[in-house]
Amino acid sequence: MSDMRYVVPRTLDEAVGAFAEAKGAARILAGGTDLLVQMRAGAVRPGLVIDIKKIAELTGIEETADGGFRIGGAVAGARLAEHPRFGKVWPGLLEAINLIGSTQVQGRASAGGNLCNGSPAADSVPAMVAAGAVATLQGPKGRREMPVEDVPAGPGRTNLQPGEILVGFILPPRPLGSGDAYLRMIPRTEMDIAVVGCGVNLTLKDGVCTAARVGLGAVAPTVLRVDAAAKALIGSRLDAAALDAAAAACRAACHPIDDKRGTIAYRTEVAGVLLKRAAGIAADRAKGA
Amino acid sequence: MAKLHISATVNGEPTEFLCEPDETMLDVLRGPLGLTGSKEGCGSGDCGACSITLDGRLVCSCLMLAAEAEGADIRTIEGMAEGDTLHPLQRKFLEMAALQCGICTPGMLVAAKALLDRNPDPSESEVRYWLAGNLCRCTGYDKIVRAVLETAAEMREAVR
Ligand SMILES: Cc1cc2nc3c(=O)[nH]c(=O)nc-3n(C[C@H](O)[C@H](O)[C@H](O)COP(=O)(O)OP(=O)(O)OC[C@H]3O[C@@H](n4cnc5c(N)ncnc54)[C@H](O)[C@@H]3O)c2cc1C
Ligand code: FES
Ligand code: FES
């Protein structure tokens, strides 16, 4: 016998109400690919599980009139992959989301869960940060917006207030000549946790980089936005000197853990390597656009 | 806490069951529903032995609450053969010795069918990536991958 309760609210208000009332004893259930593993391990014992997958706003994918996107917090990776337009506009971000786990995990895992779980190695988060995605949050005090890079607070922790639910992500419109890419280093080709993850999003005009954002994962207690690396790219033609400077900025931003997956020195070195490669892919995509 | 009463369609049959709120779909399949074809290898999403489809989508039944099945269409390995007639994948797995101990096999078959339902002509690397979440400690995968490719070719031939 368990004393856990399970509810499936149909509206966001109902969900927020139940979540706030449970005062920390409740957990939100999106795809469950983190939550169920943690429950089984006994790491979390929620008194209430609130399944958000029957709330329309949490499961929609919408291309907005200005060319941006709104993605519901609980949309599974496999559904996003099937969207006719999303992967054309945000190929790097889609790749990052689709790197999460196996086909089975993709059938359920959401970018919202990936962010709210608070892992420093979460694959979609550096790409979201690079994309300039903004999270929409709703809680007992109403709705607010928060840049994705401000959501993680440390391993397993976020800056969401008690009772707050991540409703979804807002992706900005794409200027002409934009491209993004995400690369992760893992010892195998599938089913592993990132040793380093790097997302780059940039815009080129006549071969010159006019805008750039860089996100780095698994090299610090939270995913990082590396402005110094972006700055090194902006104004350049992505020549060797600019890429070297951006890679150095990424290495300087690292303060990783030392574990069996990678030493501090290795993770730091790889961060620079991935920056260069991801910038190259993003630039090729920008030229093709 | 009271048990939850869930109505779902399992392998095409309207099915009702009672479950604890924290029970997984795999628990209910193997327990009250007596469908022990889905295996528990890990219980944490890593091995794929518990693979089922949920409204046509391949998922790990160990990572799904049974309560989430309300109103859903669930398909398991038990629904794959039609009466005594094996699905072409099942037949090819036997013919080509794509199994040894057999623990991974139900999950492999359910996952492979989900692939062929979407993509009747996958490349070898598409098969390998699709099945990356299905672990096999016996076969070395090669015979499984070849059986899936061979089945796909045969099924394409059959519809022509
Ligand atoms: C076999 C396997 C392989 C994996 N591989 C990877 C990988 O390669 N890369 C990677 O990054 N991750 C990986 N993961 C981890 C996991 O799949 C991802 O983090 C996934 O994105 C989580 O999404 P979910 O929808 O399943 O989240 P859930 O498990 O439903 O939720 C995760 C956490 O976030 C909270 N939460 C979820 N949604 C919201 C919301 N809208 N508002 C507030 N809180 C919320 C939940 O309460 C929970 O604490 C893997 C997991 C498994 C089991
Ligand atoms: S038992 Fe579900 S993935 Fe291993
Ligand atoms: S046949 Fe034994 S695990 Fe695959």
Coordinates of C-alpha atoms and ligand atoms in Angstrom, one line a residue:
Chain A
M1 CA 0.0 0.0 0.0
S2 CA 1.2 3.5 -0.8
D3 CA 0.0 6.8 0.5
M4 CA 0.8 8.6 -2.7
R5 CA -2.0 10.3 -4.6
Y6 CA -2.1 10.8 -8.4
V7 CA -4.1 13.6 -10.1
V8 CA -4.5 14.6 -13.8
P9 CA -5.7 18.2 -13.9
R10 CA -7.2 19.5 -17.1
T11 CA -6.3 23.1 -16.5
L12 CA -3.1 24.9 -15.4
D13 CA -5.0 26.7 -12.6
E14 CA -6.1 23.3 -11.2
A15 CA -2.5 22.1 -11.4
V16 CA -1.0 25.2 -9.8
G17 CA -3.7 25.0 -7.1
A18 CA -3.0 21.4 -6.2
F19 CA 0.8 21.9 -6.4
A20 CA 0.7 25.0 -4.1
E21 CA -1.7 23.3 -1.6
A22 CA 0.5 20.2 -1.3
K23 CA 3.3 22.5 0.1
G24 CA 6.4 20.7 -1.3
A25 CA 5.0 17.2 -0.9
A26 CA 4.0 17.1 -4.5
R27 CA 5.9 16.4 -7.7
I28 CA 5.0 17.4 -11.2
L29 CA 5.0 14.5 -13.7
A30 CA 5.8 15.2 -17.3
G31 CA 7.4 12.3 -19.1
G32 CA 8.5 10.7 -15.8
T33 CA 11.9 9.6 -17.2
D34 CA 13.7 11.2 -14.3
L35 CA 10.9 11.2 -11.7
L36 CA 10.0 7.5 -11.9
V37 CA 13.7 6.5 -11.7
Q38 CA 14.1 8.7 -8.6
M39 CA 10.9 7.4 -7.0
R40 CA 12.0 3.8 -7.6
A41 CA 15.4 4.5 -6.1
G42 CA 13.6 6.0 -3.0
A43 CA 15.3 9.3 -3.6
V44 CA 11.9 11.1 -3.7
R45 CA 8.7 10.0 -2.0
P46 CA 6.0 12.4 -3.2
G47 CA 2.7 12.5 -1.4
L48 CA 1.1 13.7 -4.6
V49 CA 2.0 13.3 -8.2
I50 CA 0.5 15.9 -10.6
D51 CA 0.4 14.7 -14.2
I52 CA 0.5 17.7 -16.5
K53 CA 0.2 15.9 -19.8
K54 CA -3.6 16.5 -20.2
I55 CA -3.2 20.3 -20.0
A56 CA -3.5 21.8 -23.5
E57 CA -1.0 24.6 -23.0
L58 CA 1.7 22.2 -21.7
T59 CA 1.5 19.9 -24.7
G60 CA 1.2 22.3 -27.6
I61 CA 3.8 23.3 -30.3
E62 CA 3.0 26.6 -31.9
E63 CA 4.8 28.7 -34.5
T64 CA 3.9 32.3 -33.6
A65 CA 3.1 35.0 -36.2
D66 CA 6.5 36.7 -35.7
G67 CA 8.3 33.4 -36.6
G68 CA 9.1 32.3 -33.1
F69 CA 7.9 29.2 -31.4
R70 CA 6.0 28.3 -28.2
I71 CA 6.7 24.8 -26.9
G72 CA 4.7 23.3 -24.1
G73 CA 6.8 22.2 -21.1
A74 CA 5.6 18.6 -21.3
V75 CA 6.0 18.0 -25.1
A76 CA 7.9 14.8 -25.6
G77 CA 11.1 14.9 -27.8
A78 CA 9.6 12.4 -30.3
R79 CA 6.7 14.8 -30.9
L80 CA 8.9 17.7 -31.5
A81 CA 10.9 15.7 -34.0
E82 CA 7.7 15.0 -36.0
H83 CA 6.8 18.7 -36.2
P84 CA 7.1 19.8 -39.8
R85 CA 8.8 23.1 -39.1
F86 CA 10.5 23.1 -35.7
G87 CA 13.7 21.1 -36.7
K88 CA 14.1 23.3 -39.8
V89 CA 14.2 26.5 -37.8
W90 CA 16.0 25.1 -34.8
P91 CA 18.1 22.1 -35.9
G92 CA 20.6 22.3 -33.1
L93 CA 18.0 22.6 -30.4
L94 CA 16.0 19.7 -31.8
E95 CA 19.2 17.6 -31.9
A96 CA 19.9 18.4 -28.3
I97 CA 16.4 17.4 -27.2
N98 CA 16.6 14.3 -29.3
L99 CA 19.9 13.2 -27.8
I100 CA 18.1 12.6 -24.5
G101 CA 18.0 8.8 -24.0
S102 CA 16.7 6.1 -26.2
T103 CA 13.8 5.9 -28.6
Q104 CA 11.7 4.8 -25.6
V105 CA 12.9 7.7 -23.5
Q106 CA 12.2 10.1 -26.4
G107 CA 8.6 8.9 -26.5
R108 CA 8.1 10.5 -23.1
A109 CA 11.0 12.8 -22.1
S110 CA 10.3 16.6 -22.3
A111 CA 12.6 19.6 -22.4
G112 CA 10.6 21.0 -19.5
G113 CA 11.5 18.0 -17.4
N114 CA 15.1 18.1 -18.5
L115 CA 15.4 21.7 -17.3
C116 CA 13.3 21.3 -14.0
N117 CA 15.3 18.2 -13.0
G118 CA 18.2 20.5 -12.6
S119 CA 21.0 18.3 -13.9
P120 CA 24.2 20.2 -14.9
A121 CA 24.6 17.7 -17.7
A122 CA 21.0 18.0 -19.1
D123 CA 21.4 17.9 -22.9
S124 CA 18.7 20.3 -24.0
V125 CA 19.6 23.1 -21.6
P126 CA 22.8 24.5 -23.2
A127 CA 21.0 24.5 -26.6
M128 CA 18.1 26.3 -25.1
V129 CA 20.4 28.9 -23.5
A130 CA 22.2 29.4 -26.8
A131 CA 18.8 29.8 -28.5
G132 CA 17.8 32.6 -26.1
A133 CA 14.8 30.6 -25.0
V134 CA 12.6 32.1 -22.2
A135 CA 10.8 29.9 -19.8
T136 CA 7.2 30.8 -18.9
L137 CA 6.4 30.0 -15.3
Q138 CA 3.0 30.0 -13.5
G139 CA 2.4 29.8 -9.8
P140 CA 0.0 30.9 -7.1
K141 CA 1.2 34.5 -7.6
G142 CA 0.6 34.5 -11.4
R143 CA 2.7 34.2 -14.4
R144 CA 6.3 35.3 -15.1
E145 CA 9.0 34.8 -17.6
M146 CA 12.6 33.7 -16.9
P147 CA 15.5 33.3 -19.3
V148 CA 16.4 29.5 -19.3
E149 CA 19.9 30.2 -18.0
D150 CA 18.4 31.6 -14.8
V151 CA 16.3 28.5 -14.1
P152 CA 18.9 26.1 -12.7
A153 CA 20.1 26.9 -9.2
G154 CA 22.5 24.0 -8.7
P155 CA 22.6 20.3 -9.1
G156 CA 18.9 19.1 -8.7
R157 CA 17.7 22.6 -7.8
T158 CA 15.9 25.4 -9.7
N159 CA 14.8 28.9 -9.1
L160 CA 11.1 28.1 -9.4
Q161 CA 9.1 29.2 -6.4
P162 CA 7.0 26.8 -4.4
G163 CA 3.9 25.9 -6.4
E164 CA 5.4 27.2 -9.7
I165 CA 5.1 25.1 -12.8
L166 CA 7.1 25.6 -16.0
V167 CA 4.4 26.2 -18.6
G168 CA 6.7 26.2 -21.7
F169 CA 9.4 27.8 -23.7
I170 CA 9.3 30.9 -25.9
L171 CA 11.8 30.8 -28.8
P172 CA 12.6 34.1 -30.4
P173 CA 12.1 34.7 -34.2
R174 CA 15.1 33.9 -36.3
P175 CA 16.9 36.6 -38.2
L176 CA 17.9 35.6 -41.8
G177 CA 21.2 33.8 -41.9
S178 CA 20.9 32.2 -38.5
G179 CA 22.0 28.7 -37.5
D180 CA 22.4 26.6 -34.3
A181 CA 24.2 23.4 -33.2
Y182 CA 24.6 21.3 -30.1
L183 CA 27.4 18.8 -29.5
R184 CA 28.1 16.6 -26.6
M185 CA 31.0 14.5 -25.7
I186 CA 30.2 11.0 -24.4
P187 CA 32.4 7.9 -24.4
R188 CA 29.7 6.0 -26.4
T189 CA 27.4 7.1 -29.2
E190 CA 24.1 6.7 -27.4
M191 CA 22.6 6.4 -23.9
D192 CA 25.2 8.2 -21.8
I193 CA 25.5 11.3 -19.7
A194 CA 27.3 14.3 -21.2
V195 CA 31.0 14.8 -20.2
V196 CA 30.7 18.2 -21.8
G197 CA 27.8 19.7 -23.9
C198 CA 28.0 22.9 -26.0
G199 CA 25.3 24.8 -27.8
V200 CA 26.1 27.6 -30.3
N201 CA 23.6 29.8 -32.0
L202 CA 24.7 32.5 -34.3
T203 CA 23.7 34.9 -37.1
L204 CA 25.9 35.8 -40.1
K205 CA 25.6 38.8 -42.4
D206 CA 27.9 38.8 -45.5
G207 CA 30.1 36.3 -43.7
V208 CA 30.4 38.4 -40.5
C209 CA 29.0 37.1 -37.3
T210 CA 26.5 39.7 -36.1
A211 CA 25.0 37.8 -33.1
A212 CA 26.0 34.8 -31.1
R213 CA 25.1 32.9 -27.9
V214 CA 26.9 30.0 -26.3
G215 CA 25.7 27.6 -23.7
L216 CA 27.9 25.0 -21.9
G217 CA 26.8 22.0 -19.9
A218 CA 28.4 19.5 -17.5
V219 CA 31.3 21.8 -16.7
A220 CA 29.9 23.6 -13.6
P221 CA 27.1 23.1 -11.0
T222 CA 24.7 24.7 -13.5
V223 CA 24.5 25.0 -17.3
L224 CA 26.4 28.2 -18.2
R225 CA 25.8 31.0 -20.7
V226 CA 29.3 32.0 -21.8
D227 CA 29.1 35.6 -22.9
A228 CA 32.8 36.0 -23.3
A229 CA 32.8 33.2 -26.0
A230 CA 29.9 34.9 -27.8
K231 CA 31.7 38.2 -27.7
A232 CA 34.8 36.6 -29.3
L233 CA 32.7 35.4 -32.2
I234 CA 30.6 38.6 -32.8
G235 CA 32.2 40.9 -35.3
S236 CA 34.5 38.2 -36.7
R237 CA 34.4 36.1 -39.8
L238 CA 34.7 33.1 -37.5
D239 CA 38.4 32.9 -38.5
A240 CA 40.9 30.8 -36.6
A241 CA 41.8 33.6 -34.2
A242 CA 38.2 34.3 -33.3
L243 CA 37.5 30.6 -32.7
D244 CA 40.6 30.2 -30.6
A245 CA 39.5 33.2 -28.5
A246 CA 36.0 31.8 -28.1
A247 CA 37.4 28.4 -27.2
A248 CA 39.7 29.9 -24.6
A249 CA 36.7 31.8 -23.1
C250 CA 34.8 28.5 -22.8
R251 CA 37.8 26.8 -21.1
A252 CA 38.0 29.8 -18.7
A253 CA 34.3 29.4 -17.8
C254 CA 34.7 25.8 -16.8
H255 CA 34.8 24.7 -13.2
P256 CA 33.8 21.1 -13.6
I257 CA 33.8 18.1 -11.3
D258 CA 36.5 15.4 -11.5
D259 CA 34.9 12.0 -11.8
K260 CA 35.1 8.7 -13.7
R261 CA 33.5 10.3 -16.8
G262 CA 36.1 12.9 -17.1
T263 CA 38.9 14.7 -15.3
I264 CA 38.8 18.5 -14.7
A265 CA 41.6 18.9 -17.3
Y266 CA 39.8 16.8 -19.9
R267 CA 36.4 18.4 -19.5
T268 CA 38.0 21.8 -19.8
E269 CA 39.9 21.0 -22.9
V270 CA 36.9 19.4 -24.5
A271 CA 34.8 22.4 -23.9
G272 CA 37.0 24.5 -26.2
V273 CA 37.0 21.7 -28.8
L274 CA 33.2 21.4 -28.9
L275 CA 32.8 25.2 -29.1
K276 CA 34.9 25.3 -32.3
R277 CA 33.1 22.3 -33.9
A278 CA 29.6 23.5 -32.9
A279 CA 30.3 27.0 -34.2
G280 CA 31.4 25.5 -37.5
I281 CA 28.2 23.5 -37.8
A282 CA 26.1 26.5 -36.8
A283 CA 27.9 28.7 -39.4
D284 CA 27.3 26.1 -42.2
R285 CA 23.6 26.1 -41.3
A286 CA 23.5 29.9 -41.2
K287 CA 24.9 30.0 -44.7
G288 CA 22.4 27.5 -45.9
A289 CA 19.5 29.4 -44.5
Chain B
M1 CA -5.2 5.2 -0.1
A2 CA -7.9 3.8 -2.3
K3 CA -6.8 2.0 -5.4
L4 CA -7.4 3.7 -8.8
H5 CA -9.8 2.2 -11.3
I6 CA -8.4 2.5 -14.8
S7 CA -10.0 1.7 -18.1
A8 CA -7.7 1.3 -21.1
T9 CA -7.5 -0.7 -24.3
V10 CA -4.8 -3.4 -24.1
N11 CA -3.9 -5.2 -27.3
G12 CA -7.2 -4.1 -28.8
E13 CA -9.4 -5.4 -25.9
P14 CA -11.2 -3.0 -23.6
T15 CA -9.6 -3.7 -20.2
E16 CA -10.2 -2.5 -16.7
F17 CA -7.9 -2.8 -13.7
L18 CA -7.2 -1.5 -10.2
C19 CA -3.8 -0.1 -9.3
E20 CA -2.0 1.7 -6.6
P21 CA -1.2 5.3 -7.6
D22 CA 2.6 4.5 -7.5
E23 CA 2.5 1.2 -9.4
T24 CA 4.1 1.2 -12.9
M25 CA 2.4 0.0 -16.0
L26 CA 4.9 -2.9 -16.0
D27 CA 3.8 -3.9 -12.5
V28 CA 0.2 -4.0 -13.6
L29 CA 0.9 -5.8 -16.9
R30 CA 2.9 -8.5 -15.2
G31 CA 0.7 -8.7 -12.1
P32 CA -3.0 -8.3 -12.3
L33 CA -3.2 -8.4 -16.1
G34 CA -1.0 -11.6 -16.3
L35 CA 0.8 -10.3 -19.4
T36 CA 4.3 -11.5 -18.4
G37 CA 5.8 -11.1 -21.9
S38 CA 7.1 -7.6 -21.0
K39 CA 10.2 -8.2 -18.8
E40 CA 11.8 -6.2 -16.1
G41 CA 15.5 -5.9 -16.7
C42 CA 16.4 -2.8 -14.8
G43 CA 13.3 -0.8 -13.8
S44 CA 15.1 2.4 -14.7
G45 CA 14.6 2.9 -18.5
D46 CA 18.0 1.6 -19.4
C47 CA 17.4 -1.9 -20.9
G48 CA 14.1 -1.7 -22.9
A49 CA 13.0 -5.2 -21.9
C50 CA 9.7 -3.7 -20.8
S51 CA 9.0 -1.9 -24.1
I52 CA 5.3 -1.4 -25.0
T53 CA 3.5 1.2 -27.2
L54 CA 1.3 3.8 -25.6
D55 CA -1.0 5.4 -28.2
G56 CA 1.3 4.1 -30.9
R57 CA 4.4 5.6 -29.2
L58 CA 7.3 3.3 -28.0
V59 CA 7.9 3.7 -24.3
C60 CA 9.3 1.8 -21.3
S61 CA 6.5 0.5 -19.2
C62 CA 8.7 0.6 -16.2
L63 CA 8.8 4.4 -16.5
M64 CA 5.1 4.9 -16.8
L65 CA 2.6 5.0 -14.0
A66 CA -0.3 2.5 -14.5
A67 CA -2.7 5.3 -13.8
E68 CA -1.4 7.1 -16.9
A69 CA -3.0 4.3 -19.0
E70 CA -6.5 5.8 -18.4
G71 CA -8.2 6.0 -21.8
A72 CA -5.0 4.9 -23.6
D73 CA -4.3 2.3 -26.3
I74 CA -1.6 0.0 -24.9
R75 CA 0.1 -2.7 -27.0
T76 CA 2.4 -5.4 -25.7
I77 CA 4.3 -8.3 -27.1
E78 CA 1.2 -10.5 -26.4
G79 CA -0.7 -8.6 -29.1
M80 CA 1.9 -9.1 -31.8
A81 CA 1.0 -12.5 -33.3
E82 CA -2.4 -12.9 -34.9
G83 CA -3.7 -16.1 -33.2
D84 CA -1.2 -18.8 -34.2
T85 CA 0.3 -16.7 -36.9
L86 CA 3.5 -15.1 -35.8
H87 CA 4.3 -11.5 -36.9
P88 CA 7.0 -11.6 -39.6
L89 CA 9.5 -10.1 -37.1
Q90 CA 8.8 -13.0 -34.7
R91 CA 9.3 -15.5 -37.5
K92 CA 12.5 -14.0 -38.7
F93 CA 14.0 -13.8 -35.2
L94 CA 13.4 -17.6 -34.9
E95 CA 14.7 -18.4 -38.4
M96 CA 17.8 -16.2 -38.0
A97 CA 18.6 -17.1 -34.4
A98 CA 18.3 -13.6 -33.2
L99 CA 17.8 -14.7 -29.7
Q100 CA 19.6 -16.8 -27.1
C101 CA 18.2 -16.5 -23.6
G102 CA 15.2 -14.5 -24.8
I103 CA 14.9 -12.0 -22.0
C104 CA 15.4 -9.0 -24.3
T105 CA 13.4 -10.5 -27.2
P106 CA 9.9 -9.2 -26.4
G107 CA 11.2 -5.7 -25.9
M108 CA 13.3 -6.0 -29.1
L109 CA 10.3 -7.2 -31.1
V110 CA 8.0 -4.5 -29.8
A111 CA 10.6 -1.8 -30.5
A112 CA 11.5 -3.2 -34.0
K113 CA 7.8 -3.3 -34.9
A114 CA 7.4 0.3 -33.9
L115 CA 10.3 1.2 -36.2
L116 CA 8.9 -0.8 -39.2
D117 CA 5.5 0.7 -38.7
R118 CA 7.0 4.1 -39.2
N119 CA 9.8 3.3 -41.5
P120 CA 9.4 0.2 -43.7
D121 CA 12.9 0.7 -45.2
P122 CA 15.4 1.6 -42.5
S123 CA 19.1 1.6 -43.0
E124 CA 21.3 -0.5 -40.8
S125 CA 22.4 2.5 -38.7
E126 CA 18.8 3.6 -38.3
V127 CA 18.0 0.2 -36.9
R128 CA 21.0 0.3 -34.6
Y129 CA 20.1 3.8 -33.3
W130 CA 16.4 3.0 -32.9
L131 CA 17.3 -0.1 -30.9
A132 CA 20.0 1.5 -28.8
G133 CA 17.7 1.5 -25.8
N134 CA 17.2 -2.3 -26.0
L135 CA 20.1 -4.1 -24.3
C136 CA 21.0 -7.7 -25.1
R137 CA 23.7 -9.5 -23.2
C138 CA 23.7 -12.6 -25.4
T139 CA 23.6 -12.1 -29.1
G140 CA 26.0 -9.3 -29.8
Y141 CA 23.2 -7.5 -31.6
D142 CA 24.3 -8.4 -35.1
K143 CA 21.8 -11.2 -35.6
I144 CA 19.0 -9.0 -34.3
V145 CA 19.9 -6.1 -36.6
R146 CA 20.1 -8.5 -39.6
A147 CA 16.7 -10.1 -38.7
V148 CA 15.1 -6.7 -38.5
L149 CA 16.5 -5.6 -41.9
E150 CA 15.6 -9.0 -43.5
T151 CA 12.0 -8.7 -42.1
A152 CA 11.7 -5.2 -43.5
A153 CA 12.8 -6.4 -46.9
E154 CA 10.4 -9.3 -46.9
M155 CA 7.5 -7.1 -45.8
R156 CA 8.2 -4.6 -48.5
E157 CA 8.3 -7.4 -51.0
A158 CA 5.0 -8.7 -49.7
V159 CA 3.1 -5.5 -50.2
R160 CA 4.3 -5.1 -53.8
Ligands
LIG1 C1 17.6 5.6 -19.9 C2 17.6 7.1 -19.7 C3 18.5 7.8 -20.5 C4 18.6 9.2 -20.3 N1 19.5 9.9 -21.1 C5 19.6 11.3 -21.0 C6 20.5 12.0 -21.8 O1 21.1 11.5 -22.7 N2 20.5 13.4 -21.6 C7 19.8 14.0 -20.7 O2 19.9 15.2 -20.6 N3 18.9 13.3 -19.9 C8 18.8 12.0 -20.0 N4 18.0 11.3 -19.2 C9 17.2 12.0 -18.2 C10 15.8 12.4 -18.5 O3 15.3 11.5 -19.5 C11 15.7 13.8 -19.0 O4 16.1 14.7 -18.0 C12 14.3 14.2 -19.4 O5 14.3 15.3 -20.2 C13 13.3 14.4 -18.3 O6 12.0 14.8 -18.8 P1 10.7 14.2 -18.3 O7 9.6 14.9 -19.1 O8 10.7 12.7 -18.3 O9 10.7 14.7 -16.8 P2 10.0 14.1 -15.4 O10 10.7 12.9 -15.0 O11 8.6 14.1 -15.6 O12 10.4 15.4 -14.5 C14 11.7 15.7 -14.1 C15 11.7 16.6 -12.9 O13 11.2 17.9 -13.3 C16 10.0 18.2 -12.6 N5 9.2 18.8 -13.7 C17 8.9 18.2 -14.9 N6 8.1 19.1 -15.6 C18 7.9 20.2 -14.9 C19 7.2 21.4 -15.1 N7 6.6 21.6 -16.2 N8 7.2 22.3 -14.1 C20 7.8 22.1 -12.9 N9 8.5 21.0 -12.7 C21 8.6 20.0 -13.6 C22 9.5 16.9 -12.1 O14 8.8 17.1 -10.9 C23 10.8 16.2 -11.8 O15 11.4 16.6 -10.6 C24 17.8 9.9 -19.4 C25 16.9 9.1 -18.6 C26 16.8 7.8 -18.8 C27 15.8 7.0 -17.9
FES2 S1 12.8 -2.7 -17.2 FE1 12.1 -0.9 -18.2 S2 13.9 -0.3 -19.3 FE2 14.7 -1.9 -18.2
FES3 S1 19.0 -13.0 -26.0 FE1 19.7 -13.0 -23.9 S2 19.6 -10.8 -23.5 FE2 19.2 -10.9 -25.6

